[in-house]
Tab-separated table of C-alpha atoms in Angstrom:
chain	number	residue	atom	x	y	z
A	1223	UNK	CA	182.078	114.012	162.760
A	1224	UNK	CA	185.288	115.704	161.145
A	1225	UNK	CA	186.820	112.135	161.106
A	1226	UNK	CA	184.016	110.626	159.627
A	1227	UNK	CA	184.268	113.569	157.020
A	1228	UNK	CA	187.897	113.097	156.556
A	1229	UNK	CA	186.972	109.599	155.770
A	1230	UNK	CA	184.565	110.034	153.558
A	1231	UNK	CA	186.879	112.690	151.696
A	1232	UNK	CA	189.986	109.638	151.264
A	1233	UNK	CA	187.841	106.901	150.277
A	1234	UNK	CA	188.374	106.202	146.710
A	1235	UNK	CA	185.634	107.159	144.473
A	1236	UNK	CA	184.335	105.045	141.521
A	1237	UNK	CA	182.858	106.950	138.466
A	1238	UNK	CA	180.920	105.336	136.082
A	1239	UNK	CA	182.626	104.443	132.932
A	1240	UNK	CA	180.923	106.242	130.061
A	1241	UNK	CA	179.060	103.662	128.399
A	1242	UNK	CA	180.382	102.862	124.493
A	1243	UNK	CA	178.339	104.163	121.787
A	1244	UNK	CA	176.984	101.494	119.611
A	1245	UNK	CA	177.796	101.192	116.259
A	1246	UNK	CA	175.899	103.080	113.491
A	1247	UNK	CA	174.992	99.376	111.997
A	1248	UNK	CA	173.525	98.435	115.052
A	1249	UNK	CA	170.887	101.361	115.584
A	1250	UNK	CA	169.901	101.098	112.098
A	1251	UNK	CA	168.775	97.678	112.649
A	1252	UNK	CA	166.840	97.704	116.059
A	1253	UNK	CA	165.204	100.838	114.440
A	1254	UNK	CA	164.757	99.187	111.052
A	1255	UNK	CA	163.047	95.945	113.305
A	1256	UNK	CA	160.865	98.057	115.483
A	1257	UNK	CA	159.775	100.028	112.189
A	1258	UNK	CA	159.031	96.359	110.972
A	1259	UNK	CA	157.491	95.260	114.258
A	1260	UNK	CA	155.034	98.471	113.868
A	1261	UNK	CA	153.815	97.789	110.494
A	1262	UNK	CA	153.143	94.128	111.153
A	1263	UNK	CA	151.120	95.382	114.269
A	1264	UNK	CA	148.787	97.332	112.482
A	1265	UNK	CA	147.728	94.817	110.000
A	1266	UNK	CA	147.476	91.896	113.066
A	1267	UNK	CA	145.006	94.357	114.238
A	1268	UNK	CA	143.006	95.305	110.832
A	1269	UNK	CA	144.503	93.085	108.416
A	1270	UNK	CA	141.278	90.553	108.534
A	1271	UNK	CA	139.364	93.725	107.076
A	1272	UNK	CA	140.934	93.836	103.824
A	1273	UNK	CA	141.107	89.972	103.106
A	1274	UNK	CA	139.572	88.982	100.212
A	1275	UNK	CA	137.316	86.397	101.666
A	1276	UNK	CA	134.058	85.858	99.217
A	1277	UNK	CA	134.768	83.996	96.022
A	1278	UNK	CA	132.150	86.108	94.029
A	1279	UNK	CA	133.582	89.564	94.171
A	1280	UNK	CA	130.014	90.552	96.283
A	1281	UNK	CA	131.618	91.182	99.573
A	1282	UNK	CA	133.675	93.629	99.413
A	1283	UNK	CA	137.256	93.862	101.651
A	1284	UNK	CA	136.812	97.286	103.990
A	1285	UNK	CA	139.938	99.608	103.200
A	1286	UNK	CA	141.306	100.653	106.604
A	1287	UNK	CA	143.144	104.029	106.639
A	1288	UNK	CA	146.231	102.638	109.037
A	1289	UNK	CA	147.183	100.058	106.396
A	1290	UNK	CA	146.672	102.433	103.010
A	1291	UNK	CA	149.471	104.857	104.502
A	1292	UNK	CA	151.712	102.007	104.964
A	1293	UNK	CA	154.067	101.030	102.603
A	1294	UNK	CA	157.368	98.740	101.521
A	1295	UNK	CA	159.114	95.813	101.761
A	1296	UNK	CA	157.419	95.192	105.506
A	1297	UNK	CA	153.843	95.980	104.629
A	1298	UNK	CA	154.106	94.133	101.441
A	1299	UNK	CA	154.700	90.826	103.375
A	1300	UNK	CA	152.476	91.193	105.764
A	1301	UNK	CA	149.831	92.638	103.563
A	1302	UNK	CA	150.527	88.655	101.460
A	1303	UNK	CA	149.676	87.191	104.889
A	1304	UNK	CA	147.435	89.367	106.846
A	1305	UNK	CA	144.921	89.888	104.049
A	1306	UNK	CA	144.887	87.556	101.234
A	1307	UNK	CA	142.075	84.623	101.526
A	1308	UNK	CA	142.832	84.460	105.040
A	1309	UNK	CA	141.356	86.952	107.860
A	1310	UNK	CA	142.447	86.468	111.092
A	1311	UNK	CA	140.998	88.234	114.091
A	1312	UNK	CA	142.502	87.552	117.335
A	1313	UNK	CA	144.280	91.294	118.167
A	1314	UNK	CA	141.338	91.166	121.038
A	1315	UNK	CA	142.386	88.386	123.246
A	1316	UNK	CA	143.897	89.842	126.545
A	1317	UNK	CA	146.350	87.338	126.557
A	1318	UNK	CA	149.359	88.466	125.015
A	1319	UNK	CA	150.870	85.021	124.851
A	1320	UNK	CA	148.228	83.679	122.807
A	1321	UNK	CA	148.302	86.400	120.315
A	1322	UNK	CA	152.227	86.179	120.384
A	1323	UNK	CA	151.791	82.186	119.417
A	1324	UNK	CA	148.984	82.911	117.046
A	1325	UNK	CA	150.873	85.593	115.334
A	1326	UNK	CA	154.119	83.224	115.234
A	1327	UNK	CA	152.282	80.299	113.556
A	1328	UNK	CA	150.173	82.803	110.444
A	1329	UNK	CA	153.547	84.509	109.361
A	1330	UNK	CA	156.215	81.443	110.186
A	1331	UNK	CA	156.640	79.964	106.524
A	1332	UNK	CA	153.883	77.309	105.922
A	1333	UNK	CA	154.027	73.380	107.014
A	1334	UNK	CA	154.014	71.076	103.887
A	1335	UNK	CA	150.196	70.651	102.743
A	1336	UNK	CA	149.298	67.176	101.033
A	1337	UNK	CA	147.200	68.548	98.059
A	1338	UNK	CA	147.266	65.260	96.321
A	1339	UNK	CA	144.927	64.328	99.502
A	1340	UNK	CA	143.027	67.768	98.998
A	1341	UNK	CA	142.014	67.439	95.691
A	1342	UNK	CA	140.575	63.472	96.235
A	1343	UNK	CA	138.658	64.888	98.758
A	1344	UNK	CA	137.407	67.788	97.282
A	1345	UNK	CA	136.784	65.077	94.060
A	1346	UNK	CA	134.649	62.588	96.126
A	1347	UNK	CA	132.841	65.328	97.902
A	1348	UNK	CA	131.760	67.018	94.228
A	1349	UNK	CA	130.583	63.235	92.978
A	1350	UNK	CA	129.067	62.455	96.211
A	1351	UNK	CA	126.888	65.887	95.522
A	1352	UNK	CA	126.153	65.326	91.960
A	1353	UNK	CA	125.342	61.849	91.971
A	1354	UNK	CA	122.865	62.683	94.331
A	1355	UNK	CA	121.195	65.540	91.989
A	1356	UNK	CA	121.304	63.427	89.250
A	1357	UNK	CA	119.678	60.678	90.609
A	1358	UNK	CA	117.055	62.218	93.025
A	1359	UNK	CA	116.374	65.294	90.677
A	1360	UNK	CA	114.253	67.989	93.057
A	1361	UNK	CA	114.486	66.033	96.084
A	1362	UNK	CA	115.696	67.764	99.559
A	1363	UNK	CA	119.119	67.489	100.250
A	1364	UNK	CA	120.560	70.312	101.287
A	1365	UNK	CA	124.029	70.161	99.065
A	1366	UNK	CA	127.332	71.045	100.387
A	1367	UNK	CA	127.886	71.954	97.155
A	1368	UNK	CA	130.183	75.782	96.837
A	1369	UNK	CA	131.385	74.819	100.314
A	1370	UNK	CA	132.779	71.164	99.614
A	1371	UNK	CA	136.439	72.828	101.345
A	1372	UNK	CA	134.710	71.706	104.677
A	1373	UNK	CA	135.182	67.822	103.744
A	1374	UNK	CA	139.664	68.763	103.968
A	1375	UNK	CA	138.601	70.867	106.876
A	1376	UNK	CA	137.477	68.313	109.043
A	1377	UNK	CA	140.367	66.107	107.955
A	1378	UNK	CA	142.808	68.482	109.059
A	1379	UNK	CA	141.281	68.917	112.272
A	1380	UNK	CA	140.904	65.422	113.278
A	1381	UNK	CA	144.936	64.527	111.870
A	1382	UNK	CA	145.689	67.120	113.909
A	1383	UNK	CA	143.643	66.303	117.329
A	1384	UNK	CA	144.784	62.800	116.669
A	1385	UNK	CA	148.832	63.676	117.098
A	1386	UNK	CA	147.188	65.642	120.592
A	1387	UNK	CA	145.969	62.659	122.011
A	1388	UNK	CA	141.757	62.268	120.535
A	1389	UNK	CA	140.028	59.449	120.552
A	1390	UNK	CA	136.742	60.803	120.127
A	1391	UNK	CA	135.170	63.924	118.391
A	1392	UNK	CA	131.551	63.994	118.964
A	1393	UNK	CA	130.013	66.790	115.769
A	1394	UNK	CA	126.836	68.709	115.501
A	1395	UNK	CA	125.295	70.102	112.328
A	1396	UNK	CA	122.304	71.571	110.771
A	1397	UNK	CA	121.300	70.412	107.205
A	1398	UNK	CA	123.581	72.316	105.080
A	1399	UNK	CA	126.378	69.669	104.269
A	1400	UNK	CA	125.155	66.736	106.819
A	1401	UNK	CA	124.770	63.637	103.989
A	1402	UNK	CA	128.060	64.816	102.894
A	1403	UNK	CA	130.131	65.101	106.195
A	1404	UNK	CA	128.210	61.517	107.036
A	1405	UNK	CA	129.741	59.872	104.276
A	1406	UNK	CA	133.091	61.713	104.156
A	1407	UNK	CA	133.886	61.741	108.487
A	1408	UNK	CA	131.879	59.940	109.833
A	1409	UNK	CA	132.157	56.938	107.883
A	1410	UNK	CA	129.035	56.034	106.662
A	1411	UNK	CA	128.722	54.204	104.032
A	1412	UNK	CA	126.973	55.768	100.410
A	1413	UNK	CA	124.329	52.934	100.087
A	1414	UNK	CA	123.210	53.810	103.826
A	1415	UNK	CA	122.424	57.414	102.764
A	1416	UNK	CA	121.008	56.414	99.088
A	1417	UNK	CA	119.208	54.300	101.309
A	1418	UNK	CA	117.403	56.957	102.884
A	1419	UNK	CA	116.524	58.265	99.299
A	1420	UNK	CA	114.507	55.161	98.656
A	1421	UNK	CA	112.673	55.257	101.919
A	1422	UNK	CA	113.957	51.499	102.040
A	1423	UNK	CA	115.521	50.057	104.253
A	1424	UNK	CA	115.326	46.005	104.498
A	1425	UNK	CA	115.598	45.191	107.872
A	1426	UNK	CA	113.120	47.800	108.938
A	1427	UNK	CA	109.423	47.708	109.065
A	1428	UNK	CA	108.781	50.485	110.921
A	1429	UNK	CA	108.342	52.971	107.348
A	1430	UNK	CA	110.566	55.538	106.623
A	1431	UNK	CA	111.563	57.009	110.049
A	1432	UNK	CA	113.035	60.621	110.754
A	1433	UNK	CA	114.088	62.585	107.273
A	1434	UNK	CA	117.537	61.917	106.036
A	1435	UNK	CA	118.937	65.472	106.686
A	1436	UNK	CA	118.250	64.836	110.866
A	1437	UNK	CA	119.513	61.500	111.703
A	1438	UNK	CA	123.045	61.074	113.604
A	1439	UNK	CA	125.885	58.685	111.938
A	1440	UNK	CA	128.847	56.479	114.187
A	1441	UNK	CA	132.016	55.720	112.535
A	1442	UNK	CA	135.293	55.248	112.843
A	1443	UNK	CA	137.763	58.284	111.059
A	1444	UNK	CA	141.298	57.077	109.983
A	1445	UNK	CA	143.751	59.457	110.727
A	1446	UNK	CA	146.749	60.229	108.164
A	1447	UNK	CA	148.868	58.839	111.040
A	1448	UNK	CA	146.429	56.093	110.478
A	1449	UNK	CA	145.399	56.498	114.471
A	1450	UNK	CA	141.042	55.585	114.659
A	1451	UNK	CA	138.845	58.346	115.914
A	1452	UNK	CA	135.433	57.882	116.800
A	1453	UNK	CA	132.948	60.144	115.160
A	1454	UNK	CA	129.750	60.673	116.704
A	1455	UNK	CA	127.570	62.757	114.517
A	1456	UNK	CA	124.490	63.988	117.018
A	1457	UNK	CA	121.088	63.722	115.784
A	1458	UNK	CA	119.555	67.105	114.371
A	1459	UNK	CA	115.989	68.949	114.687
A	1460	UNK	CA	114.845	71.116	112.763
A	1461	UNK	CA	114.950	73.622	115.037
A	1462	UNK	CA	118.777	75.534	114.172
A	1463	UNK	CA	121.578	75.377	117.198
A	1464	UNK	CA	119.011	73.405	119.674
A	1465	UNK	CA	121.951	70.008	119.064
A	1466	UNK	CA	124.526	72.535	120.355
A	1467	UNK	CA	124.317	72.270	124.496
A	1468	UNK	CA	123.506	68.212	123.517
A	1469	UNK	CA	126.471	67.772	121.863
A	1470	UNK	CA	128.791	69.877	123.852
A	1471	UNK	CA	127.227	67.816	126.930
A	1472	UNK	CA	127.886	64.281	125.602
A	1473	UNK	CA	131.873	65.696	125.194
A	1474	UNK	CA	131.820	66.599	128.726
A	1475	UNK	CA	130.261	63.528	129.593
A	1476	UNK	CA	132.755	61.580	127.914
A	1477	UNK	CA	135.515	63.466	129.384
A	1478	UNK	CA	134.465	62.581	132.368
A	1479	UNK	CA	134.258	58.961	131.990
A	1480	UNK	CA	137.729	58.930	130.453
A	1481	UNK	CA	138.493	61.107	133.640
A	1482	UNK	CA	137.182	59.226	136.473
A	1483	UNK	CA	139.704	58.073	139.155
A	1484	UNK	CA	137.922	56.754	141.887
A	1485	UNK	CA	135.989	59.481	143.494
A	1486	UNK	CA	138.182	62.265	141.568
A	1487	UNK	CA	137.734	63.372	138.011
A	1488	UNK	CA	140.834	64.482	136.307
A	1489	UNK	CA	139.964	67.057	133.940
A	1490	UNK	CA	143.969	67.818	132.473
A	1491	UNK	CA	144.417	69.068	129.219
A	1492	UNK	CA	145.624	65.451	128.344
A	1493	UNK	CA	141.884	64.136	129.317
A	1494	UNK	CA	139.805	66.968	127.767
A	1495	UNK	CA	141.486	66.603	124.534
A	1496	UNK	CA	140.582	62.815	124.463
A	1497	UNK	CA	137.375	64.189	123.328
A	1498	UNK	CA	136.704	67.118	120.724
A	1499	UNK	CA	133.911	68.940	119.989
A	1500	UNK	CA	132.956	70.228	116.147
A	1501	UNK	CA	130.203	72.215	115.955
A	1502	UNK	CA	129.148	73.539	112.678
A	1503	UNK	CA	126.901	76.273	111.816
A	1504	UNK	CA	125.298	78.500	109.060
A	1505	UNK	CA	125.997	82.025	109.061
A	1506	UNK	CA	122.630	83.245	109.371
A	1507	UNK	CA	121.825	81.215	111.925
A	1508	UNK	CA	125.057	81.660	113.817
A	1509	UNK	CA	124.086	85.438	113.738
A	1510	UNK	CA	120.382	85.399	114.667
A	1511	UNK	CA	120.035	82.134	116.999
A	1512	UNK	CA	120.593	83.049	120.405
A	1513	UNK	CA	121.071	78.898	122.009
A	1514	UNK	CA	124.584	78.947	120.549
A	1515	UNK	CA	125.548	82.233	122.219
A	1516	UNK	CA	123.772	80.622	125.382
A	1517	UNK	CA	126.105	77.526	125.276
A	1518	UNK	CA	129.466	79.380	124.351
A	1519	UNK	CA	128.492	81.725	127.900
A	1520	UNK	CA	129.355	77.915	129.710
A	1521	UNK	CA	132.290	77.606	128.038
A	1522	UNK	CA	134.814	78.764	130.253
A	1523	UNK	CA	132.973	78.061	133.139
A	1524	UNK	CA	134.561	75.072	135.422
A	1525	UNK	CA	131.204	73.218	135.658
A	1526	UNK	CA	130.627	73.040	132.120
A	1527	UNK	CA	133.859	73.232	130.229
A	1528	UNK	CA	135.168	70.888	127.819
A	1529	UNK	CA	138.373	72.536	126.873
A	1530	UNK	CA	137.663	74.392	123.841
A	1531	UNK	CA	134.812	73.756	121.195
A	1532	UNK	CA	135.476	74.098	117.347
A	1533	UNK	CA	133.057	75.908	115.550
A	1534	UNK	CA	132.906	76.276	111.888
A	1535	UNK	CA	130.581	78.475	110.458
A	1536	UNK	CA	129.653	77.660	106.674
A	1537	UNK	CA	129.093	81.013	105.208
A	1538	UNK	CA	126.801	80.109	101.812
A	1539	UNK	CA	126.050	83.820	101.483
A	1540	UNK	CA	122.549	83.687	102.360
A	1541	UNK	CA	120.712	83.021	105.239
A	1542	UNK	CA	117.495	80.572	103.003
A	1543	UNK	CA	116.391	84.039	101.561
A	1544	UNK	CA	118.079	86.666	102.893
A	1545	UNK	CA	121.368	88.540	101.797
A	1546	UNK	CA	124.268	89.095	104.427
A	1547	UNK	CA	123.792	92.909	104.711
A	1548	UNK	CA	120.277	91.840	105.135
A	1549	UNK	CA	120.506	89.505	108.062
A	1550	UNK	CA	122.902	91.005	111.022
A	1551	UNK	CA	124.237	94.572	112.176
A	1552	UNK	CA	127.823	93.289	112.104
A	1553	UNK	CA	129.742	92.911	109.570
A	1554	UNK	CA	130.335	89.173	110.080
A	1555	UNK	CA	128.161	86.721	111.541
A	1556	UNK	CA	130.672	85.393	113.973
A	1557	UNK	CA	131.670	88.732	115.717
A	1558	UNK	CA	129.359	88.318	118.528
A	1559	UNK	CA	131.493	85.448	119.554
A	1560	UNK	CA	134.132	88.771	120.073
A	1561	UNK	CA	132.455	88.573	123.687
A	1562	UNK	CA	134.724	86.322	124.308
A	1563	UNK	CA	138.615	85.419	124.338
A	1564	UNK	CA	138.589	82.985	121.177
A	1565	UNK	CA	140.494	83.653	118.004
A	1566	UNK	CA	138.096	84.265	115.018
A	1567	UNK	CA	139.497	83.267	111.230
A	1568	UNK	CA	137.886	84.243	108.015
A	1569	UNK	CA	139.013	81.853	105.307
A	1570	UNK	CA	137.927	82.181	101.244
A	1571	UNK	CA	136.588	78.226	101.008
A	1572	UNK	CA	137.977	78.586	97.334
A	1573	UNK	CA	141.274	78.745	98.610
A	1574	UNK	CA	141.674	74.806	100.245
A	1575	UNK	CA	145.568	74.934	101.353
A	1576	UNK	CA	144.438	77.714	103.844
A	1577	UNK	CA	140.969	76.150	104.871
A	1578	UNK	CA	143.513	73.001	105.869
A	1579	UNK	CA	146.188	75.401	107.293
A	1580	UNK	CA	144.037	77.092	109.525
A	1581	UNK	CA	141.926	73.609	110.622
A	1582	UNK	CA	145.511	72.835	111.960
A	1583	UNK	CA	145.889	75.960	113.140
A	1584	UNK	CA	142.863	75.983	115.189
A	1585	UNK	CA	143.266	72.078	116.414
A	1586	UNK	CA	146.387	72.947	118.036
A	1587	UNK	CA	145.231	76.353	119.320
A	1588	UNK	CA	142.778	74.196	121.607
A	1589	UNK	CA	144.997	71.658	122.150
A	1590	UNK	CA	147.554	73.834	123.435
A	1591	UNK	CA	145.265	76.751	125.549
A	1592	UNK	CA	142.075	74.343	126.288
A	1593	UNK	CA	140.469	77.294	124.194
């Protein structure tokens, strides 16, 4: 043992070197980035709150008291993103990945828009409506009319799922905005749905048939890329949210025929986003029908998913009679759909370069997560 001590007491000892203080500079900025990283945090989280999201001044933006105490260079740019027409609500995902890419994407500077494209569409949207009042004064059409920013919404969404591989997009609808999306995605022509005005149709002679506002519509959608699509625009009752499960169920079904390799069905993200889902909804009945909430519970669930459905819920202010604050206990319609891990975004439909921003945005989010 004294040998081994003696041993121990030669052999050469190596002290740490004192680490070398890093420069002044240096501290100031990871401390000036974190600072920057904090106050971008807290408006990810209640930024949505504050956006001004209805064009008539009636819904009020909440003031949240971790954003009024903030203040400078830092809250002032992400105060311009986090809460101008634009609400987005995804802080509650558990993935920290997606919320990372999400957060990426809203406050990286924003992608060329084409707003000469926009505006044509926005145009022909407006005639399509008031040729139709004009001409069939009184009748029941259900106008899209105050919400025509859904026409450049769909076209961003199907440019984008066509760079992702689509080939398909099967839709589901209530009234609100049907004869308009027919004509304007789906591809069917204007005499077909004037047509339906006239109750004539010249190679019938059955009569008149279902109402206008419920039939389906096949066509073919021309990307920007010029790539076809195939739109498939499901028949709709009367009764709100009962096409959701049928439509969601002809995407899976389709899936699975482009899928099928022998006795094994591929389901990759490359086959599930042959086919994409749309389903739009009003906000009152997003909020009070419970079929929709039954058929997003599948969604995840291996049996039944079709990698990500894209809802859109046109918010007209009113659900037929009743005011917003009169119609659910939340303060938006869609935060039920909280339940689950899907991004949420608030958009002012007056504002069209961010309705087409955020179609993109939400294309590739399901393109990319199967989401």
């Amino acid at each position: 043992m004294a040998h081994r001590t003696t041993l121990e007491e030669q052999r050469p000892t190596n002290k740490p070197k004192a680490a070398k203080k890093p420069a002044a500079g240096g501290l100031a900025k990871a401390a000036s980035h974190e600072d920057r990283e904090s106050v971008f945090d807290a408006f990810r989280r209640w930024g949505y709150l504050e956006a001004t999201l209805d064009p008539l001044g009636l819904f009020e933006p909440v003031k949240h008291a971790d954003l009024d105490a903030l203040t400078g260079e830092a809250a002032a740019e992400a105060r311009g993103i986090y809460c101008n027409t634009v609400g987005a609500d995804f802080m509650h995902l558990p993935e920290p990945e997606r919320r990372r890419w999400i957060a990426e994407r809203l406050e990286a500077r924003s992608s060329q828009i084409d707003q000469h494209k926009i505006l044509e569409r926005l145009v022909r949207a407006d005639l399509f409506e008031q040729v139709l009042q004009a001409r069939y004064l009184g009748t029941k059409r259900f106008s899209l009319e105050g919400v025509t920013a859904l026409i450049p919404l769909l076209d961003s969404i199907l440019d984008t799922a066509g760079e992702h591989g689509a080939r398909e997009s099967v839709m589901a609808m209530s009234h609100r905005g049907r004869l308009n999306v027919m004509v304007h995605a789906a591809c069917k022509t204007p005499h077909e749905v004037v047509a339906g005005f006239e109750d004539v149709d010249p190679r019938s002679v059955l009569g008149a048939g279902d109402v206008k506002y419920h039939v389906g519509a096949t066509g073919s959608y021309v990307t920007s890329a010029g790539k076809k699509i195939g739109i498939h625009l499901v028949s709709n009752p009367s009764h709100l949210e009962a096409v959701d499960p049928v439509a969601v169920g002809r995407v899976r079904a389709k899936q699975t025929r482009y899928g099928l390799r022998g006795p094994y069905v591929d389901r990759s993200p490359e086959t599930l986003n042959k086919v994409v889902p749309i389903v739009m909804h009003g906000d009152a009945a997003f909020a009070g029908q419970g079929i929709w909430a039954e058929t997003l519970n599948l969604a995840d669930l291996k049996a039944y998913t079709v990698g990500g459905t894209i809802h859109i819920i046109v918010n007209n202010l009113i659900g037929f009679t009743t005011k917003p604050t009169e119609e659910h206990s939340s303060r938006f319609a869609s935060d039920i759909a909280k339940r689950q891990s899907v991004p949420i975004f608030h958009v002012n439909a007056e504002d069209p370069d961010a309705v087409v921003r955020i179609g993109k945005l939400a294309a590739e989010y399901r393109a990319t997560f199967g989401n």
